[in-house]
Tab-separated table of C-alpha atoms in Angstrom:
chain	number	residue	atom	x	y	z
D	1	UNK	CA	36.103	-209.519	-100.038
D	2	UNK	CA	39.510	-210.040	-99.410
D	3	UNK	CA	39.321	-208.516	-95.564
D	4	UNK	CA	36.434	-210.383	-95.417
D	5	UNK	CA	38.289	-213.883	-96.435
D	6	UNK	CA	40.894	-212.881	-93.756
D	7	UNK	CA	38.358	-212.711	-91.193
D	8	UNK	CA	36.911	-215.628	-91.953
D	9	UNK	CA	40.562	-217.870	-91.858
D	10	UNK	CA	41.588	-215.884	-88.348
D	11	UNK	CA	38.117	-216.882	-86.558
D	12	UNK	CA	39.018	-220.341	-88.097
D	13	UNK	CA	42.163	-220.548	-86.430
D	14	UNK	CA	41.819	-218.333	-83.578
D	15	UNK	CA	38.216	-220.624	-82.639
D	16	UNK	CA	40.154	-223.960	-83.215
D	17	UNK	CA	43.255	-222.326	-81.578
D	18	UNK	CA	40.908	-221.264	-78.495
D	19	UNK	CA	39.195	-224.891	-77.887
D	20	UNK	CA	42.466	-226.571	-78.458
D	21	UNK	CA	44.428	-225.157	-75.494
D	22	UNK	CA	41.867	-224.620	-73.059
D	23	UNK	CA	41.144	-228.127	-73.731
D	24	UNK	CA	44.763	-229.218	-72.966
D	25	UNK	CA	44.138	-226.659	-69.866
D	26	UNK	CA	41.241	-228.200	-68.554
D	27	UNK	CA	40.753	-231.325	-70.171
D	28	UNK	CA	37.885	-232.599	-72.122
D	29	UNK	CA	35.688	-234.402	-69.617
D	30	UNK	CA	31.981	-233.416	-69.599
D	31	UNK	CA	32.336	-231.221	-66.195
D	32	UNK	CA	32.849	-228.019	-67.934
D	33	UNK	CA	32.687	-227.199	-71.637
D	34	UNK	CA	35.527	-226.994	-73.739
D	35	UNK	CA	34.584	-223.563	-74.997
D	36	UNK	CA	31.637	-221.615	-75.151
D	37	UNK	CA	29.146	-220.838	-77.553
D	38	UNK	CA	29.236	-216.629	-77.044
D	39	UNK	CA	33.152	-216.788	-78.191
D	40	UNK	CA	31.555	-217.541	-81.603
D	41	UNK	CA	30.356	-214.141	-81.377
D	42	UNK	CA	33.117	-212.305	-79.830
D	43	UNK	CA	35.185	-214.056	-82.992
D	44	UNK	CA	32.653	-212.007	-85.202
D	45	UNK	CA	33.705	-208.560	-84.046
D	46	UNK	CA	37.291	-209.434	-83.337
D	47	UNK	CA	37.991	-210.495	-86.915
D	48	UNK	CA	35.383	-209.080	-89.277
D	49	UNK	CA	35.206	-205.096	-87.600
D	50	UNK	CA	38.203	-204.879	-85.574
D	51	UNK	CA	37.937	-201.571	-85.056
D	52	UNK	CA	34.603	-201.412	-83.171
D	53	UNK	CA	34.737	-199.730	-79.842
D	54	UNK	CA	33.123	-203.665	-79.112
D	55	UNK	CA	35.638	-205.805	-80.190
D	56	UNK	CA	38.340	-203.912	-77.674
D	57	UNK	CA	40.339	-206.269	-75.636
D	58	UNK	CA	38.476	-204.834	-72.581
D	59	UNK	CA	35.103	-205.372	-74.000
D	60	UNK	CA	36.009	-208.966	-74.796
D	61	UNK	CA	37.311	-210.450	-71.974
D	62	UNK	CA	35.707	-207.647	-69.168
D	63	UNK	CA	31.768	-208.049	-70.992
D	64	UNK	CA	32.283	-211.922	-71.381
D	65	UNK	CA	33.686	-212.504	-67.534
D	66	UNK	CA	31.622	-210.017	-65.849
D	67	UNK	CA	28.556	-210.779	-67.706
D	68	UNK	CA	28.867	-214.620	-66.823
D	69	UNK	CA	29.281	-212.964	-62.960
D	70	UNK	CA	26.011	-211.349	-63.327
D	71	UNK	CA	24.369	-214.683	-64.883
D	72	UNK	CA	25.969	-216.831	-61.540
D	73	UNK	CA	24.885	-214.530	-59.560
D	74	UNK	CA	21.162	-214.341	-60.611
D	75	UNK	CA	20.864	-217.977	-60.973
D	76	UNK	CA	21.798	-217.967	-57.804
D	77	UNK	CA	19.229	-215.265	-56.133
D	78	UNK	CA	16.461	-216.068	-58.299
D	79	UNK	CA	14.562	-219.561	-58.307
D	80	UNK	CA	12.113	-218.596	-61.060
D	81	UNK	CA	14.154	-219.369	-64.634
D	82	UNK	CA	12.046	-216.871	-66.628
D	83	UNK	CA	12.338	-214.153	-64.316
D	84	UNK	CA	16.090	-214.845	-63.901
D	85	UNK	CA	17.222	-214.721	-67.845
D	86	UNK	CA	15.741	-211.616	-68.041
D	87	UNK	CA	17.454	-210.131	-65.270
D	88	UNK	CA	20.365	-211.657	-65.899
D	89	UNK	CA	20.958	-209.662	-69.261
D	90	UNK	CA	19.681	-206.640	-68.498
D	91	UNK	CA	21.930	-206.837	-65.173
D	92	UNK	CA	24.729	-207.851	-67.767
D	93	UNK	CA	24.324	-204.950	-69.668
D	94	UNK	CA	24.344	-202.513	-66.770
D	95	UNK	CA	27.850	-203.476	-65.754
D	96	UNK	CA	29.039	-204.097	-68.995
D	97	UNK	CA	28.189	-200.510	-69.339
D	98	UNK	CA	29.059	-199.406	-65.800
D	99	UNK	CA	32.458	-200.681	-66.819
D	100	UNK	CA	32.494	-199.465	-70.271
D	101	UNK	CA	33.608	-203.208	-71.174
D	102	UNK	CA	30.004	-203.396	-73.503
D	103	UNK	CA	29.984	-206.562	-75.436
D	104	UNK	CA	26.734	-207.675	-76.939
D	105	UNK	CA	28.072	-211.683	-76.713
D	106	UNK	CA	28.524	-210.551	-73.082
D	107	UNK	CA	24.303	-211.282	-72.881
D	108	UNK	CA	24.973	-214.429	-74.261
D	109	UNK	CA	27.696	-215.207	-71.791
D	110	UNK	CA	24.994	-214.531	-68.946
D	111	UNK	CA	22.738	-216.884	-70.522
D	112	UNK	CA	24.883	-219.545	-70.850
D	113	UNK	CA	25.607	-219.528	-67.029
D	114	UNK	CA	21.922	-219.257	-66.279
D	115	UNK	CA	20.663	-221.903	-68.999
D	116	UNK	CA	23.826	-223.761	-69.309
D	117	UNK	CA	23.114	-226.995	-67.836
D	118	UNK	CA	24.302	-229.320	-64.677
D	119	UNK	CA	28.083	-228.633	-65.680
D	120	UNK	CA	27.679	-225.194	-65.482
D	121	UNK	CA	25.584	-224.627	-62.363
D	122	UNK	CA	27.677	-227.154	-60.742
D	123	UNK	CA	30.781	-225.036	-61.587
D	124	UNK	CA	29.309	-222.063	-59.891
D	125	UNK	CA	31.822	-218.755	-59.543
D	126	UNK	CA	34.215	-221.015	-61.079
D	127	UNK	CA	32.417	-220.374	-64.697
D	128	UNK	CA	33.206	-216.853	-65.339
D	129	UNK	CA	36.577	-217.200	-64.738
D	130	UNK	CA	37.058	-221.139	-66.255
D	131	UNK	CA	36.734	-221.223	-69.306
D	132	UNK	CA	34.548	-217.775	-70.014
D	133	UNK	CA	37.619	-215.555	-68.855
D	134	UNK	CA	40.035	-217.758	-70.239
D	135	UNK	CA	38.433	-218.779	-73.622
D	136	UNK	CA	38.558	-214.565	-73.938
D	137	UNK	CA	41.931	-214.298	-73.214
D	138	UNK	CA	43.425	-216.769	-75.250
D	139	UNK	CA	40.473	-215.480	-78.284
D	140	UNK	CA	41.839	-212.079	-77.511
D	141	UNK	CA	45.606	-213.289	-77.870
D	142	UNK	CA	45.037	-215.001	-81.015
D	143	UNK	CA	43.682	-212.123	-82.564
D	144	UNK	CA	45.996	-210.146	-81.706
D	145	UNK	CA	49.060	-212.212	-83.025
D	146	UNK	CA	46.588	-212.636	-86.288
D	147	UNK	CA	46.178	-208.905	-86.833
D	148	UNK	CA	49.814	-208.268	-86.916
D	149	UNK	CA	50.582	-210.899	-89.358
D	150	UNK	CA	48.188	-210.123	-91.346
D	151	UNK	CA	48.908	-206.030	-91.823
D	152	UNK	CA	45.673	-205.102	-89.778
D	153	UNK	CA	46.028	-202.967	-86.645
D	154	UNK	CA	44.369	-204.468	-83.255
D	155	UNK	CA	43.979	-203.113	-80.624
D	156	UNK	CA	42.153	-200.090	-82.529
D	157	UNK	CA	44.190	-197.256	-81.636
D	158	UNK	CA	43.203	-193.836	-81.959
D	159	UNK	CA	45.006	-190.900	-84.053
D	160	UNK	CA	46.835	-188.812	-81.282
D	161	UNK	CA	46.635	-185.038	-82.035
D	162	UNK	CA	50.049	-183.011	-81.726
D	163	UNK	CA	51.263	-180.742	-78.912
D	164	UNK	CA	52.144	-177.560	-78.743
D	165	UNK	CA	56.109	-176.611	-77.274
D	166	UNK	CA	54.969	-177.331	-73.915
D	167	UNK	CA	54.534	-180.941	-74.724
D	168	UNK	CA	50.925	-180.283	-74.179
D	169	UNK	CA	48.151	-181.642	-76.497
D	170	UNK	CA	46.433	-179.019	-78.491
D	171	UNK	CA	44.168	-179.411	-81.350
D	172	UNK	CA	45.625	-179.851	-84.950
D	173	UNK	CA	45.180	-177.407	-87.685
D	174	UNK	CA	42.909	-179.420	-89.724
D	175	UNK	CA	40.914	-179.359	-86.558
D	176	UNK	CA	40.274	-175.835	-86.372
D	177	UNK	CA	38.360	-175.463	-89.885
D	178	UNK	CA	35.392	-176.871	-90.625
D	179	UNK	CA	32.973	-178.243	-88.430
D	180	UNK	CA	33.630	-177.540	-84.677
D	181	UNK	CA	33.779	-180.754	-81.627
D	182	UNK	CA	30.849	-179.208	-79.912
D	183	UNK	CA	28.913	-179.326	-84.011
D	184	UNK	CA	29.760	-183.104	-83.487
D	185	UNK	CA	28.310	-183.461	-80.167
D	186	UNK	CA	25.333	-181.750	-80.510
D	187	UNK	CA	24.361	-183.613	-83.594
D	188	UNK	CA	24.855	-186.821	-81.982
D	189	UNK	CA	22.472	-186.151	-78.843
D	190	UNK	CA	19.728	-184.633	-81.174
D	191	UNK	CA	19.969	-188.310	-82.630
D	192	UNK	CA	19.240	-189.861	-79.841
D	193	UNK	CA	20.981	-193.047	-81.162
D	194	UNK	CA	24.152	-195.087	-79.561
D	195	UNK	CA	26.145	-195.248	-82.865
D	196	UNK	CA	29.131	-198.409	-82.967
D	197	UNK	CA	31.750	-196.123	-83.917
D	198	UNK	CA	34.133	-194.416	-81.755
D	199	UNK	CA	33.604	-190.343	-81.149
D	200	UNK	CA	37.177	-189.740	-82.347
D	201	UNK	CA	37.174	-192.235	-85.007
D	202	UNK	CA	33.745	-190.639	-86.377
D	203	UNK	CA	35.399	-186.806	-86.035
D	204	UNK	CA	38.354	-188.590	-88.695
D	205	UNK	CA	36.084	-189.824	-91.057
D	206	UNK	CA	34.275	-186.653	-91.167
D	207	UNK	CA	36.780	-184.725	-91.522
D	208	UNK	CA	38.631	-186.640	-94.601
D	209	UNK	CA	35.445	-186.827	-96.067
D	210	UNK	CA	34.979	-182.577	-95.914
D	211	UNK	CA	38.810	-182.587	-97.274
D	212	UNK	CA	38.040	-184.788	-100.062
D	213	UNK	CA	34.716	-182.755	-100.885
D	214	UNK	CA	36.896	-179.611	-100.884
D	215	UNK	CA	39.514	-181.063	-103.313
D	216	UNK	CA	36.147	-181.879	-105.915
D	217	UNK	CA	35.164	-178.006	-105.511
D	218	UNK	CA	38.851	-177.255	-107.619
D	219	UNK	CA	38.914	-180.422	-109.120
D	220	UNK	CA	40.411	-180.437	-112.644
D	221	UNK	CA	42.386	-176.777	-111.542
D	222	UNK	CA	46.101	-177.991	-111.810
D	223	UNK	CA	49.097	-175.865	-110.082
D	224	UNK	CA	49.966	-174.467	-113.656
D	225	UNK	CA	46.608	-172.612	-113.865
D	226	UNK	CA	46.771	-171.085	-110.876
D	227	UNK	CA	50.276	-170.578	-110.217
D	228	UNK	CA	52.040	-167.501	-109.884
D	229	UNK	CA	54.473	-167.248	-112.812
D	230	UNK	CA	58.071	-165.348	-113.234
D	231	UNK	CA	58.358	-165.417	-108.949
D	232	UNK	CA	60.516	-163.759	-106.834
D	233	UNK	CA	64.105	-165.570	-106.758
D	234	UNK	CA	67.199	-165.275	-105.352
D	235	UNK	CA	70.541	-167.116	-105.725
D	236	UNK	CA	72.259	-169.529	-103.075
D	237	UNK	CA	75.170	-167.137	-102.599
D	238	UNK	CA	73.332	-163.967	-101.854
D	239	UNK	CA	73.907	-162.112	-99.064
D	240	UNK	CA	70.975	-162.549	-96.431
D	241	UNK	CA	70.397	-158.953	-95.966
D	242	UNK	CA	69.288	-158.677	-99.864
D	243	UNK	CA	66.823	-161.580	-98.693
D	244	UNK	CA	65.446	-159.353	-96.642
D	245	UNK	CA	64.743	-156.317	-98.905
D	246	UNK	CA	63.499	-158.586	-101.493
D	247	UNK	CA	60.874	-160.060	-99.276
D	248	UNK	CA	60.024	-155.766	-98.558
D	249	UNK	CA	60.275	-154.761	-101.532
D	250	UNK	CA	57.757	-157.222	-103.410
D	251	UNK	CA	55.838	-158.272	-100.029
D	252	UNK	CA	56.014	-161.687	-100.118
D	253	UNK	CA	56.945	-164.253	-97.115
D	254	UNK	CA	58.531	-166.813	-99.113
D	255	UNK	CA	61.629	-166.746	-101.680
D	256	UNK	CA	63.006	-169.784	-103.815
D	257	UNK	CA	66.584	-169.874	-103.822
D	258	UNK	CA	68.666	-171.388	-106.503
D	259	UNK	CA	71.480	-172.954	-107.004
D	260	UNK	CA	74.067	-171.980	-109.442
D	261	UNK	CA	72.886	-174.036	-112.245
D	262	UNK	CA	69.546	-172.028	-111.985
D	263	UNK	CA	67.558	-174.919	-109.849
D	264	UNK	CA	65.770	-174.982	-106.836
D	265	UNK	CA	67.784	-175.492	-103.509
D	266	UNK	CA	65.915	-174.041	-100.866
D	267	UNK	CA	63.721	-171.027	-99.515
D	268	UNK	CA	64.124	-168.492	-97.702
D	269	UNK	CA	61.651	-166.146	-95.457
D	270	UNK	CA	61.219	-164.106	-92.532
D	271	UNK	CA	61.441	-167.037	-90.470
D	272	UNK	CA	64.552	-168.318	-91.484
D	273	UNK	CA	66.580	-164.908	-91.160
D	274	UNK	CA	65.095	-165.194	-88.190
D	275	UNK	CA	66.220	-168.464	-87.112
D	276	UNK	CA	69.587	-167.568	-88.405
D	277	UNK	CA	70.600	-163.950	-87.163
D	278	UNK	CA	74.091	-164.760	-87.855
D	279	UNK	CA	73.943	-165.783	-91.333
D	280	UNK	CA	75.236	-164.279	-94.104
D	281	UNK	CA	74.380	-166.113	-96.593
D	282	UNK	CA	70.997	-167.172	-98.088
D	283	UNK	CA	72.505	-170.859	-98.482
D	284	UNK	CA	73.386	-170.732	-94.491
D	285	UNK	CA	69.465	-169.760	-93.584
D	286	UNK	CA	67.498	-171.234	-96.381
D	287	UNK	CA	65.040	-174.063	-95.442
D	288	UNK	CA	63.556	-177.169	-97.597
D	289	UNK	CA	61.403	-176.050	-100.220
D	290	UNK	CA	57.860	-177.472	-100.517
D	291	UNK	CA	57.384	-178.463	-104.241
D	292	UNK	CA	54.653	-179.369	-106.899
D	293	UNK	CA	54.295	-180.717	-110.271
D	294	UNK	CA	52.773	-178.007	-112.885
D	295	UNK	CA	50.483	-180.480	-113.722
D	296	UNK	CA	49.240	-181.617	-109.721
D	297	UNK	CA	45.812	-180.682	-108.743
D	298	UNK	CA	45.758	-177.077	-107.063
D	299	UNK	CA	43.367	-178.065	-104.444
D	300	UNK	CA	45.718	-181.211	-103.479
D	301	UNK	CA	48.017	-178.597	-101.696
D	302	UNK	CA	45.270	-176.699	-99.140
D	303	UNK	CA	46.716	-178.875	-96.469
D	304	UNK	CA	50.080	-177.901	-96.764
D	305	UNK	CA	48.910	-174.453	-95.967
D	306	UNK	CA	47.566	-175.251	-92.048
D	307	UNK	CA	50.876	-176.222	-91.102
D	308	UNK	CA	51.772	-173.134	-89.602
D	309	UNK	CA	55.115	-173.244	-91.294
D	310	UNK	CA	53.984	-173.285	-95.164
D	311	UNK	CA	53.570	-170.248	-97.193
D	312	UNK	CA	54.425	-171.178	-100.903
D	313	UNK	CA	54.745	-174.061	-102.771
D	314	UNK	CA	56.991	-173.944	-105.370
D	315	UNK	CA	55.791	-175.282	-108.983
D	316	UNK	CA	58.655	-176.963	-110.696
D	317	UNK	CA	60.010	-178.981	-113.425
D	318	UNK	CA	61.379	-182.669	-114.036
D	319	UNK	CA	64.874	-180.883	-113.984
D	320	UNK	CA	63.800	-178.769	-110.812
D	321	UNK	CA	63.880	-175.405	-112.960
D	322	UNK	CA	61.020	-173.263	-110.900
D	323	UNK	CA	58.207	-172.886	-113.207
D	324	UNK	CA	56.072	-170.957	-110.526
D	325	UNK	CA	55.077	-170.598	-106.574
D	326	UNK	CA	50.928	-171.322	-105.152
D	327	UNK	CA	50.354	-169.364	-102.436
D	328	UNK	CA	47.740	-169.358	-100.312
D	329	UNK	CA	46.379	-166.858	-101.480
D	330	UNK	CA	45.886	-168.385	-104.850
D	331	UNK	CA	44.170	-171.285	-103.428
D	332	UNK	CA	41.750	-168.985	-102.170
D	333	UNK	CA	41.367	-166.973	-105.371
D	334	UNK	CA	40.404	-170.867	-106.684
D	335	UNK	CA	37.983	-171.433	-103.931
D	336	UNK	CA	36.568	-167.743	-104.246
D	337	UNK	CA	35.940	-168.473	-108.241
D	338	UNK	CA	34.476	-171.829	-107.557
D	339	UNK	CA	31.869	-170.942	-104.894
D	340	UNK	CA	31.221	-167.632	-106.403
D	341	UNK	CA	31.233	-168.040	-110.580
D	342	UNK	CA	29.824	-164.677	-111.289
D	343	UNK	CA	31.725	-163.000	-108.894
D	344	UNK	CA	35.810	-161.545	-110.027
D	345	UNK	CA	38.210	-163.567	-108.235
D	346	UNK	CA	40.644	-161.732	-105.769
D	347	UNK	CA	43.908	-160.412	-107.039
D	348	UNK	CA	46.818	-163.288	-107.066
D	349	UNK	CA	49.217	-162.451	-104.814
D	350	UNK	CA	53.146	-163.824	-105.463
């Protein structure tokens, strides 16, 4: 309700806002309207779903102005008024589409220059441009300033995936599990249905919605339950060659280092010695630790683990005494006993 109350003070403003200074633009004689009536519509999906792929700048101002073109323009070729309406909105909708500017006030706009009265016909060419284009401009500006002040985001921007070292894009981790793109496009041409969501936007939703479904499957499993207790640790002074045989020695790929007081500074793995050839020290090649709360949901820290960089999360206390490390491996042993009841779960590796 709130959102909604927002919407319905920016279309106030923004509407008022629109009429007001295209009115001190083109004055308010009865030659051309002040505003017209298909900006009531574009207010709609400007304000109230701001993120549809419909209420993009583009779609505003491009379906409004092209689809009062296409209205002219009929009313102009065709003599017979029933005929012409017709053709007039299903023209509009071809280059609204053409353009990928779709705008479903965009078939009002057409109307409105084939049905619009003396004013209208009289202005011609002139009408798509003054006041349709303008009206959308100034609608679209409004909304825009209104957005921002009020903590929404407009224009709709999509989440940008990360690139690789090349600069290049690639896909994200969290985009490699699960459901595949092509899985998404298939299932939306066997619907046979144009849905008002954006592709990308729907592949987000989908995907939170499979993480949050995977965090019920452990719900109620906290870190402490699963955790591997009495870890591997090493102190902050060590030399970084007794790093190494540790990690050997127990096979692990991730150590927590402490500090001399016994809490957690760092850790250390194959990765960092090898970042750091010339250290001799743990301290000098030790990286940030990822940490939990013995009493945080296990399943909470699955996404840590598709980083590429995370290994082990480190369990510890208020204090930052280490109580315990999750691995990765014990988040599968969770999942393993959770899909599988009867089944053992696999060995917890440290």
């Amino acid at each position: 309700m709130r959102d909604r109350a927002i919407a319905c003070v920016g279309a106030l403003l923004a509407i008022a806002l629109t009429g007001l200074i295209s009115g001190s633009i083109l004055g308010h004689g009865p030659h051309i309207p002040l505003i017209v009536a298909p900006m009531g519509a574009s207010a709609v999906l400007l304000f109230a779903v701001p993120a549809s792929p419909l209420a993009r700048p583009w779609s505003i101002v491009g379906g409004n102005t092209l689809s009062a073109m296409a209205g002219v323009a009929t009313a102009r070729l065709i003599s017979d008024p029933i005929l012409a309406i017709g053709i007039g909105v299903s023209s509009a909708i071809a280059i609204m589409s053409l353009t990928r500017s779709l705008h479903p006030p965009g078939g009002a706009a057409a109307l409105t220059a084939l049905v619009g009265g003396p004013s209208v016909a009289a202005s011609g060419f002139l009408f798509p441009f003054v006041p349709v284009c303008l009206n959308s401009l100034v609608l679209v500006g409004l909304g825009i300033a209104f957005h921002r002040l009020s903590g929404h985001r407009y224009p709709h921007a999509r989440a940008s995936g990360p690139g690789d070292a090349t600069g290049a894009p690639r896909a994200s981790p969290q985009a490699t599990v699960g459901f595949r793109e092509e899985d998404l496009d298939a299932t939306l041409t066997s619907l046979h249905e144009t849905l008002d969501i954006d592709r990308t936007d729907l592949d987000g939703l989908l995907r939170e919605m499979e993480a949050r479904t995977s965090l019920r499957a452990g719900e109620g499993v906290t870190c402490l339950a699963v955790m591997s207790r009495e870890p591997v640790t090493i102190g902050l002074h060590e030399p970084t060659a007794h790093a190494r045989r540790l990690l050997v020695a127990h096979d692990v790929r991730t150590i927590p280092v402490l500090d001399a007081a016994g809490r957690l500074a760092g850790v250390i793995g194959f990765r960092d010695l090898a970042r750091h050839p010339n250290a001799t020290r743990v301290g000098q090649a030790m990286s940030e630790a990822s940490t939990a709360d013995p009493a945080e949901a296990a399943a909470s820290l699955a996404p840590r683990f598709i980083d590429g960089h995370t290994h082990a999360v480190v369990v510890v206390a208020p204090d930052r005494n280490v109580v315990g490390v999750v691995t990765s491996t014990d988040i599968l042993a969770m999942r393993a006993r959770a899909s599988a009841p009867g089944r053992p779960a696999p060995a917890r590796g440290t």
